[in-house]
Short mmCIF file of C-alpha atoms and ligand atoms in Angstrom, two decimals:
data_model
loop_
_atom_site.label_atom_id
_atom_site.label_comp_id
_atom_site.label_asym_id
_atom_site.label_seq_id
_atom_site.Cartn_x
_atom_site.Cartn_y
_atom_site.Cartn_z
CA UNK N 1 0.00 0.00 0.00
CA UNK N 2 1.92 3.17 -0.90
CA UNK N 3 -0.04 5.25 1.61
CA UNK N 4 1.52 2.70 4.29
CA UNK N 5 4.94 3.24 3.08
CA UNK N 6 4.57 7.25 2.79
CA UNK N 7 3.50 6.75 6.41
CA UNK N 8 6.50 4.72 7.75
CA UNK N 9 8.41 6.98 5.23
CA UNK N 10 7.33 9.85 7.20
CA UNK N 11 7.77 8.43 10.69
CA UNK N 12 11.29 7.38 9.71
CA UNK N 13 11.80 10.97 8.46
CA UNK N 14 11.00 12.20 11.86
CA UNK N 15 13.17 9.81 14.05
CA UNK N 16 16.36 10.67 11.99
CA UNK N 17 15.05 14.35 12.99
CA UNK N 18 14.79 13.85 16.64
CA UNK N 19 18.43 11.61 16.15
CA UNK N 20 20.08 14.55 14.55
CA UNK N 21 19.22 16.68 17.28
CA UNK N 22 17.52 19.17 15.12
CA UNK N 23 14.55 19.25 17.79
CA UNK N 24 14.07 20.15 21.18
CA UNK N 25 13.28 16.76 23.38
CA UNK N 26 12.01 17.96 26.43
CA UNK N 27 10.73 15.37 29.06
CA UNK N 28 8.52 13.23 27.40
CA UNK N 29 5.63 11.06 28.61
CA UNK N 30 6.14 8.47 25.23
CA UNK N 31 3.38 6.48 24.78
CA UNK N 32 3.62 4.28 21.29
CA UNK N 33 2.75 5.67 17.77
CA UNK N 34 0.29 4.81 16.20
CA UNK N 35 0.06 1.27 14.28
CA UNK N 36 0.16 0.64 10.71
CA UNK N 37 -3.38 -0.23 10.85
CA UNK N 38 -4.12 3.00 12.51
CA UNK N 39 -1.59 4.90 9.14
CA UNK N 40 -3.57 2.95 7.27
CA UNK N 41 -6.52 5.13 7.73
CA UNK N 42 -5.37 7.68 5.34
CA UNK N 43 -6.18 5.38 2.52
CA UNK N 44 -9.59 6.26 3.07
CA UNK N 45 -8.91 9.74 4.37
CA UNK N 46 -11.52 11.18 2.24
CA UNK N 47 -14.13 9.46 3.33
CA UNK N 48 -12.90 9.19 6.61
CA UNK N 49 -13.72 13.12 6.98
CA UNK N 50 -16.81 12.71 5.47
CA UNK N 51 -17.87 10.00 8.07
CA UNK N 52 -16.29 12.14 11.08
CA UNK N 53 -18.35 14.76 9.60
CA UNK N 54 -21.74 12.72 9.49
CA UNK N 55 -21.09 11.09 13.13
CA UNK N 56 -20.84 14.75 14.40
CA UNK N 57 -24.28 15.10 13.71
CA UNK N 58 -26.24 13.53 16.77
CA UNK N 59 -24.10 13.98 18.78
CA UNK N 60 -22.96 17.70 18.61
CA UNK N 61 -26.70 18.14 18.45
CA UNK N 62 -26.80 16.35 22.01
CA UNK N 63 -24.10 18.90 22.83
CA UNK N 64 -25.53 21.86 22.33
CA UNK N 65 -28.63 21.51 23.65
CA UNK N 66 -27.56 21.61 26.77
CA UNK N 67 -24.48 24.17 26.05
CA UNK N 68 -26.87 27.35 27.57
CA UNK N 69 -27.25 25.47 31.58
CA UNK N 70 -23.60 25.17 31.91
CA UNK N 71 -21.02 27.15 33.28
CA UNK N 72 -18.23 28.68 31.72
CA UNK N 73 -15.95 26.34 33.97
CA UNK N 74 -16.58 22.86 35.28
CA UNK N 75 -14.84 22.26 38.23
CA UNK N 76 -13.76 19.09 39.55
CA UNK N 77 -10.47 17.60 41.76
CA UNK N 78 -7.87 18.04 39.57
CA UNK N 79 -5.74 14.56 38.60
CA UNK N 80 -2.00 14.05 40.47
CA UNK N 81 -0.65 13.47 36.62
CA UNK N 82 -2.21 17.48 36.37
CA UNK N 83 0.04 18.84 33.12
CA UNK N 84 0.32 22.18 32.40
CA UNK N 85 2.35 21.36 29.17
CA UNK N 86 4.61 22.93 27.60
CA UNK N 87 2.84 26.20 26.57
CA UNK N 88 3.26 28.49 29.33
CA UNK N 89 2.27 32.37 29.42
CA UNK N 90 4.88 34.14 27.75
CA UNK N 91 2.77 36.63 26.55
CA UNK N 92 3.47 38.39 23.14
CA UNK N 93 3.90 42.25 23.41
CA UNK N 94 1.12 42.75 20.61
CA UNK N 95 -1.51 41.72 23.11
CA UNK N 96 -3.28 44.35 25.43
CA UNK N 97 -4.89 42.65 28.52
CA UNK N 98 -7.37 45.30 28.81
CA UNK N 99 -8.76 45.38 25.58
CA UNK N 100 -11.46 42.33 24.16
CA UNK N 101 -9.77 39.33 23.14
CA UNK N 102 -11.52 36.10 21.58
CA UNK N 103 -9.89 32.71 20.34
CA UNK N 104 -10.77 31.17 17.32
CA UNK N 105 -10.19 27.72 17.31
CA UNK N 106 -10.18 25.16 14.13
CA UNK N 107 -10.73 21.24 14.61
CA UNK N 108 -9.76 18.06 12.51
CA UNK N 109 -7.08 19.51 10.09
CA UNK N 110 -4.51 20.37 9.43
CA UNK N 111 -6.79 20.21 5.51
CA UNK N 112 -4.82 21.53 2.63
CA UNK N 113 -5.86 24.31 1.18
CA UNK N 114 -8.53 25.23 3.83
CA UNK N 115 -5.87 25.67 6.37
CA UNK N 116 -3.55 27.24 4.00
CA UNK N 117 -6.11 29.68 3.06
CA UNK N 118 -6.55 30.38 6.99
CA UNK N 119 -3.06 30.79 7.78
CA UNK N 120 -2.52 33.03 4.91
CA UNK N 121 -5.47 35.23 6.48
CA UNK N 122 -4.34 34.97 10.01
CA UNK N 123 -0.45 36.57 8.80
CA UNK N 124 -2.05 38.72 6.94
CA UNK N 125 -3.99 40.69 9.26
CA UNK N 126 -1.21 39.76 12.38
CA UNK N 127 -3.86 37.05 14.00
CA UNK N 128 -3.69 34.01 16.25
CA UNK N 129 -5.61 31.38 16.15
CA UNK N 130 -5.30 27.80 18.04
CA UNK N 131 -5.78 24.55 15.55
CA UNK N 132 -6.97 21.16 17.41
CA UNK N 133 -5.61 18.79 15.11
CA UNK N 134 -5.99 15.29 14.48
CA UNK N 135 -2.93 12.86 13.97
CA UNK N 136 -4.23 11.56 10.69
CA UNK N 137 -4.66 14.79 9.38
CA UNK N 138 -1.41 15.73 11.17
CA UNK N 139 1.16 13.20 9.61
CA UNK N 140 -0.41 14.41 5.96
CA UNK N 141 0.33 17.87 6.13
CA UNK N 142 3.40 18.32 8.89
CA UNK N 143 4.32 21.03 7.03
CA UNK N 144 1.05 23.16 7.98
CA UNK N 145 1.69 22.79 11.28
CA UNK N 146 5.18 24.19 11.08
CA UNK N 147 4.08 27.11 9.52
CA UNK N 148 1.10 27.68 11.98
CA UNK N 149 3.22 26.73 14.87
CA UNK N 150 5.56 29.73 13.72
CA UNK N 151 3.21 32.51 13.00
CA UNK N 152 2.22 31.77 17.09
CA UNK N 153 -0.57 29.89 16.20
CA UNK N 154 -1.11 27.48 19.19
CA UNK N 155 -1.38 23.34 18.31
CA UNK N 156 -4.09 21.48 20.14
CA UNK N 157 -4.85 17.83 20.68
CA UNK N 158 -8.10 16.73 18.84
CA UNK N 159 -6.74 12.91 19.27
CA UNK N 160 -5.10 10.48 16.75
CA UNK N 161 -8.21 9.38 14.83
CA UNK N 162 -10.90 11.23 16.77
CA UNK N 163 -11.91 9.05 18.66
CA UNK N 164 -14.96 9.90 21.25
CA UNK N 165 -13.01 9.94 24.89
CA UNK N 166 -15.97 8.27 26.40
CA UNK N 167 -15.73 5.30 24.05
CA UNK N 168 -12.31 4.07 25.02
CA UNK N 169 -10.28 2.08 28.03
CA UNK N 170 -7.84 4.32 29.52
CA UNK N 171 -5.18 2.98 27.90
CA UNK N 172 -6.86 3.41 24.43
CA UNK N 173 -7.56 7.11 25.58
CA UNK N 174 -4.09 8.16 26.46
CA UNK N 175 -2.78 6.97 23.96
CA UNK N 176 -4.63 8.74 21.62
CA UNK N 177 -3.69 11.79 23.57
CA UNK N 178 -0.07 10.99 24.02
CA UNK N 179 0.61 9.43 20.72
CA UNK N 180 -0.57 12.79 18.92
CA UNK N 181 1.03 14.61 21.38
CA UNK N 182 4.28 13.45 20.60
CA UNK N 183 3.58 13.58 16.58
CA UNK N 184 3.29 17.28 17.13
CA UNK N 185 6.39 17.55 19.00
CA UNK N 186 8.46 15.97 16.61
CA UNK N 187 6.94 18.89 13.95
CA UNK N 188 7.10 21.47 16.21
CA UNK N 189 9.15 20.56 18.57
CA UNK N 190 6.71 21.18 21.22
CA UNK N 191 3.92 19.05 22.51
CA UNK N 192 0.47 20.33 23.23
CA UNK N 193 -1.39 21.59 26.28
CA UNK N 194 -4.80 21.38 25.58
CA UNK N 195 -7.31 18.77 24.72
CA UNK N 196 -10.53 19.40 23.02
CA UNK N 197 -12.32 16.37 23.08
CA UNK N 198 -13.97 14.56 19.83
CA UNK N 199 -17.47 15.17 19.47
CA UNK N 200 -17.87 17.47 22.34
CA UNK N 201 -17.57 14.02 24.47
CA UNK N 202 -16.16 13.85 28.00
CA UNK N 203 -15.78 16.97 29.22
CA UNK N 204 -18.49 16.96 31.94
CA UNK N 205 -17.43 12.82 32.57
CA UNK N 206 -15.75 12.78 35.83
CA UNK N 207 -13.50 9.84 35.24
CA UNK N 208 -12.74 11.74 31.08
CA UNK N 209 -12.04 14.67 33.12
CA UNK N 210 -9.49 12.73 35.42
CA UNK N 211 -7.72 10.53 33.57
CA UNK N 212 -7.03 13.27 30.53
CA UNK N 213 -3.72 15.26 31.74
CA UNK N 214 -4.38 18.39 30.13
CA UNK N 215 -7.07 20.87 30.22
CA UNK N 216 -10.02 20.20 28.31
CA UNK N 217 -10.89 23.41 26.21
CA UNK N 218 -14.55 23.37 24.71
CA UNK N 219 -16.41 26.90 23.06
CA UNK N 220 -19.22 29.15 23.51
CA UNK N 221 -19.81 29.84 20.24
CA UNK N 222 -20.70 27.15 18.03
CA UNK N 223 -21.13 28.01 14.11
CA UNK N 224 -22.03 25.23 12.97
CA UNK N 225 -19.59 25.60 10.07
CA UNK N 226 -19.61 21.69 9.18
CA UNK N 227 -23.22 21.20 9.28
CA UNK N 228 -23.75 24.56 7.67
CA UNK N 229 -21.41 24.69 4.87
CA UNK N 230 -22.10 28.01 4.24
CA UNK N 231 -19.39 30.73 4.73
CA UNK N 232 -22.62 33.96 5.25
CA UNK N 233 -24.33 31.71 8.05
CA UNK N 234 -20.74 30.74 9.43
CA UNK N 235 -19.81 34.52 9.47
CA UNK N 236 -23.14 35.80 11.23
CA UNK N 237 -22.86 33.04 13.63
CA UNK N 238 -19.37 34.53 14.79
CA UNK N 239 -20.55 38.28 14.53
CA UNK N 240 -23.72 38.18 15.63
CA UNK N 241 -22.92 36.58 18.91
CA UNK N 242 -18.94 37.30 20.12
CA UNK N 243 -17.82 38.72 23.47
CA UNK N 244 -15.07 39.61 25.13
CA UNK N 245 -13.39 35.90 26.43
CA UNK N 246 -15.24 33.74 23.69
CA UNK N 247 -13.81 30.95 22.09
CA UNK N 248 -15.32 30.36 18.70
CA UNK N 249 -15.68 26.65 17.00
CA UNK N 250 -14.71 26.25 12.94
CA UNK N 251 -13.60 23.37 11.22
CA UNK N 252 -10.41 24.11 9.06
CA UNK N 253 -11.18 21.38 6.60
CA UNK N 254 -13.88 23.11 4.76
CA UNK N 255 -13.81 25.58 1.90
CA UNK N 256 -16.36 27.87 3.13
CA UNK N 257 -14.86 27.72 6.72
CA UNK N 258 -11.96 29.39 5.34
CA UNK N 259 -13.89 31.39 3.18
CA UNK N 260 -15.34 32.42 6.60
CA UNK N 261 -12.56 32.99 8.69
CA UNK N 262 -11.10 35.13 5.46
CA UNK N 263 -14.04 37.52 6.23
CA UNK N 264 -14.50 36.89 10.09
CA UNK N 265 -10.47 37.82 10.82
CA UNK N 266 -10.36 41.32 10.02
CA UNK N 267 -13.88 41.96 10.76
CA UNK N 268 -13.30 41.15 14.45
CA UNK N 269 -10.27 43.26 14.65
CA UNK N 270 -12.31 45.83 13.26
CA UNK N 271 -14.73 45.81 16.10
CA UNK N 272 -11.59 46.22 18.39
CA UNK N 273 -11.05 42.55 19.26
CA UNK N 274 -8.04 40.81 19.04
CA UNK N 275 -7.44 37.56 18.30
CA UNK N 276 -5.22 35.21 20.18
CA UNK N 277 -4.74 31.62 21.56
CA UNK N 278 -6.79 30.13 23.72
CA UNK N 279 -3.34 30.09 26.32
CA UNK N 280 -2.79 33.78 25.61
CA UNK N 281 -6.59 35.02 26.04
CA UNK N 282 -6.52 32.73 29.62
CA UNK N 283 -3.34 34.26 30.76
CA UNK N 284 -4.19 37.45 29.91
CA UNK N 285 -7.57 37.06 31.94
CA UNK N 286 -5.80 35.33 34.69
CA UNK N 287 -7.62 32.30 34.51
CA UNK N 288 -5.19 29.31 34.91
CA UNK N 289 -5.64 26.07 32.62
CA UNK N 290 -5.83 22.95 34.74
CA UNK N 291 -5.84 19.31 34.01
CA UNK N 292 -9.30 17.71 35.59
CA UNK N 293 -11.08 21.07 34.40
CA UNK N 294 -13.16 21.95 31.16
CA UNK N 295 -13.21 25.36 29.75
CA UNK N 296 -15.80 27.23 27.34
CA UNK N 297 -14.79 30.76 27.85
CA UNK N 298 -12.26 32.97 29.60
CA UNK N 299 -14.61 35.25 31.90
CA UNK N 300 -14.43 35.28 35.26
NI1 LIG S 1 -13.70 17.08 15.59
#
């Protein structure tokens, strides 16, 4: 299968990066990659994404109706494994903490030209966004999340092969953490602090909550961009609704999502917000990330 051997071809490539010393290896928590059955999922990537896209459905459904009862932060005992990551607050000078900040956030890319499109829009107009990958989307396009990682975009976990959190043994769920987590190292060289969760599942599951070592970062605005498909309805979603603190949901594998963010980007700035990671906007608002804790917003 030549998609398996571009796969091990690509894993080799980055153990003779890590063995050259061209990254940083910081302490690691190394859980194994992923199997060749799991790289074997790209030879159905396409409709892979069109069946993560259909499962949403239901269930994000079953999310959001209950999104407007919860609090912006769900507290519960944090874990003794509680991981900051790497990421810590070293805030940028651009940002003012006393002006509005929001964070948009993109799930299951890296895509191709959808992200591309996005990161061209975010340098253009000197924006931040955070991208909660997946691994199989991730080992196609490492090169996308070089170039977001150095514009200051921040990398999220979205799991190897999106998997709902709720589904799995704990073994099966850290490693779909870790395993990612260590894929985005290698690119980046450094690992991610923040989980968002597949399907909006777990994050109000007290045993999710403490076995995941990393924060678990949801939204409060929801466009709908996947079910939508339509960059106008994406676009009023975002600008009929933001606040101050807000983290916004898009997809960056869609066409009109970037489409969307091409408009939404410098229309927010316009209306004086800026636009940051979800670790800068949380710093900035003094809210610390914790392990065992979900997040929708940054507001006090
Ligand atoms: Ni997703």
């Amino acid at each position: 299968m030549i998609y398996k051997r571009v796969g091990i071809f690509a894993l080799c490539a980055m153990l003779c990066g890590i063995l050259l010393g061209c990254k940083k290896e910081p302490e690691v928590v190394f859980l194994s990659l992923p199997s060749d059955e799991n790289l074997e999922d790209q030879s159905s990537l396409m409709g892979n994404i069109q069946e993560v896209a259909e499962q949403m459905l239901p269930q994000m459904d079953s999310f959001e109706s209950t999104e407007d009862n919860n609090p912006a932060i769900i507290q519960t005992p944090a874990p003794a494994t509680a991981n900051m990551g790497e990421e810590t607050a070293n805030l940028p000078p651009d940002i003012d903490p006393n002006l509005p900040m929001v964070a948009l956030t993109f799930d299951d890319g890296p895509g191709s030209v959808s992200t591309t499109r996005i990161l061209d829009a975010l340098e253009a107009n000197g924006a931040r966004a955070t991208f909660f990958v997946q691994g199989k989307q991730a080992v196609l396009y490492p090169e996308l999340l070089q170039r977001a990682h150095s514009l200051g975009c921040q990398i999220g976990n979205h799991t190897y092969n999106h998997k709902d959190l709720t589904s799995l043994s704990d073994q099966e769920a850290l490693e779909q953490v870790e395993s990612l987590n260590e894929l985005v190292r290698e690119v980046t060289g450094e690992g991610c602090a923040l989980v968002r969760p597949p399907y909006g599942k777990g994050w109000k599951d007290e045993h999710v909550l403490n076995l995941i070592p990393y924060p678990l970062i949801m939204w409060s605005i929801d466009t709908l961009d996947w079910k939508t498909k339509d960059s106008a309805s994406t676009i009023k979603a975002v600008m009929d609704n933001v606040k101050d603190g807000d983290i916004i949901l898009m997809h960056d594998i869609y066409e009109q999502s970037a489409e969307a963010a091409e408009a939404i980007i410098p229309a927010l700035q316009e209306r004086g917000f800026q636009l940051v990671t979800v670790n800068e906007m949380f710093a900035c608002k003094n809210i610390p990330l914790e392990a065992g804790h979900a997040y929708r917003k940054a507001v006090q």
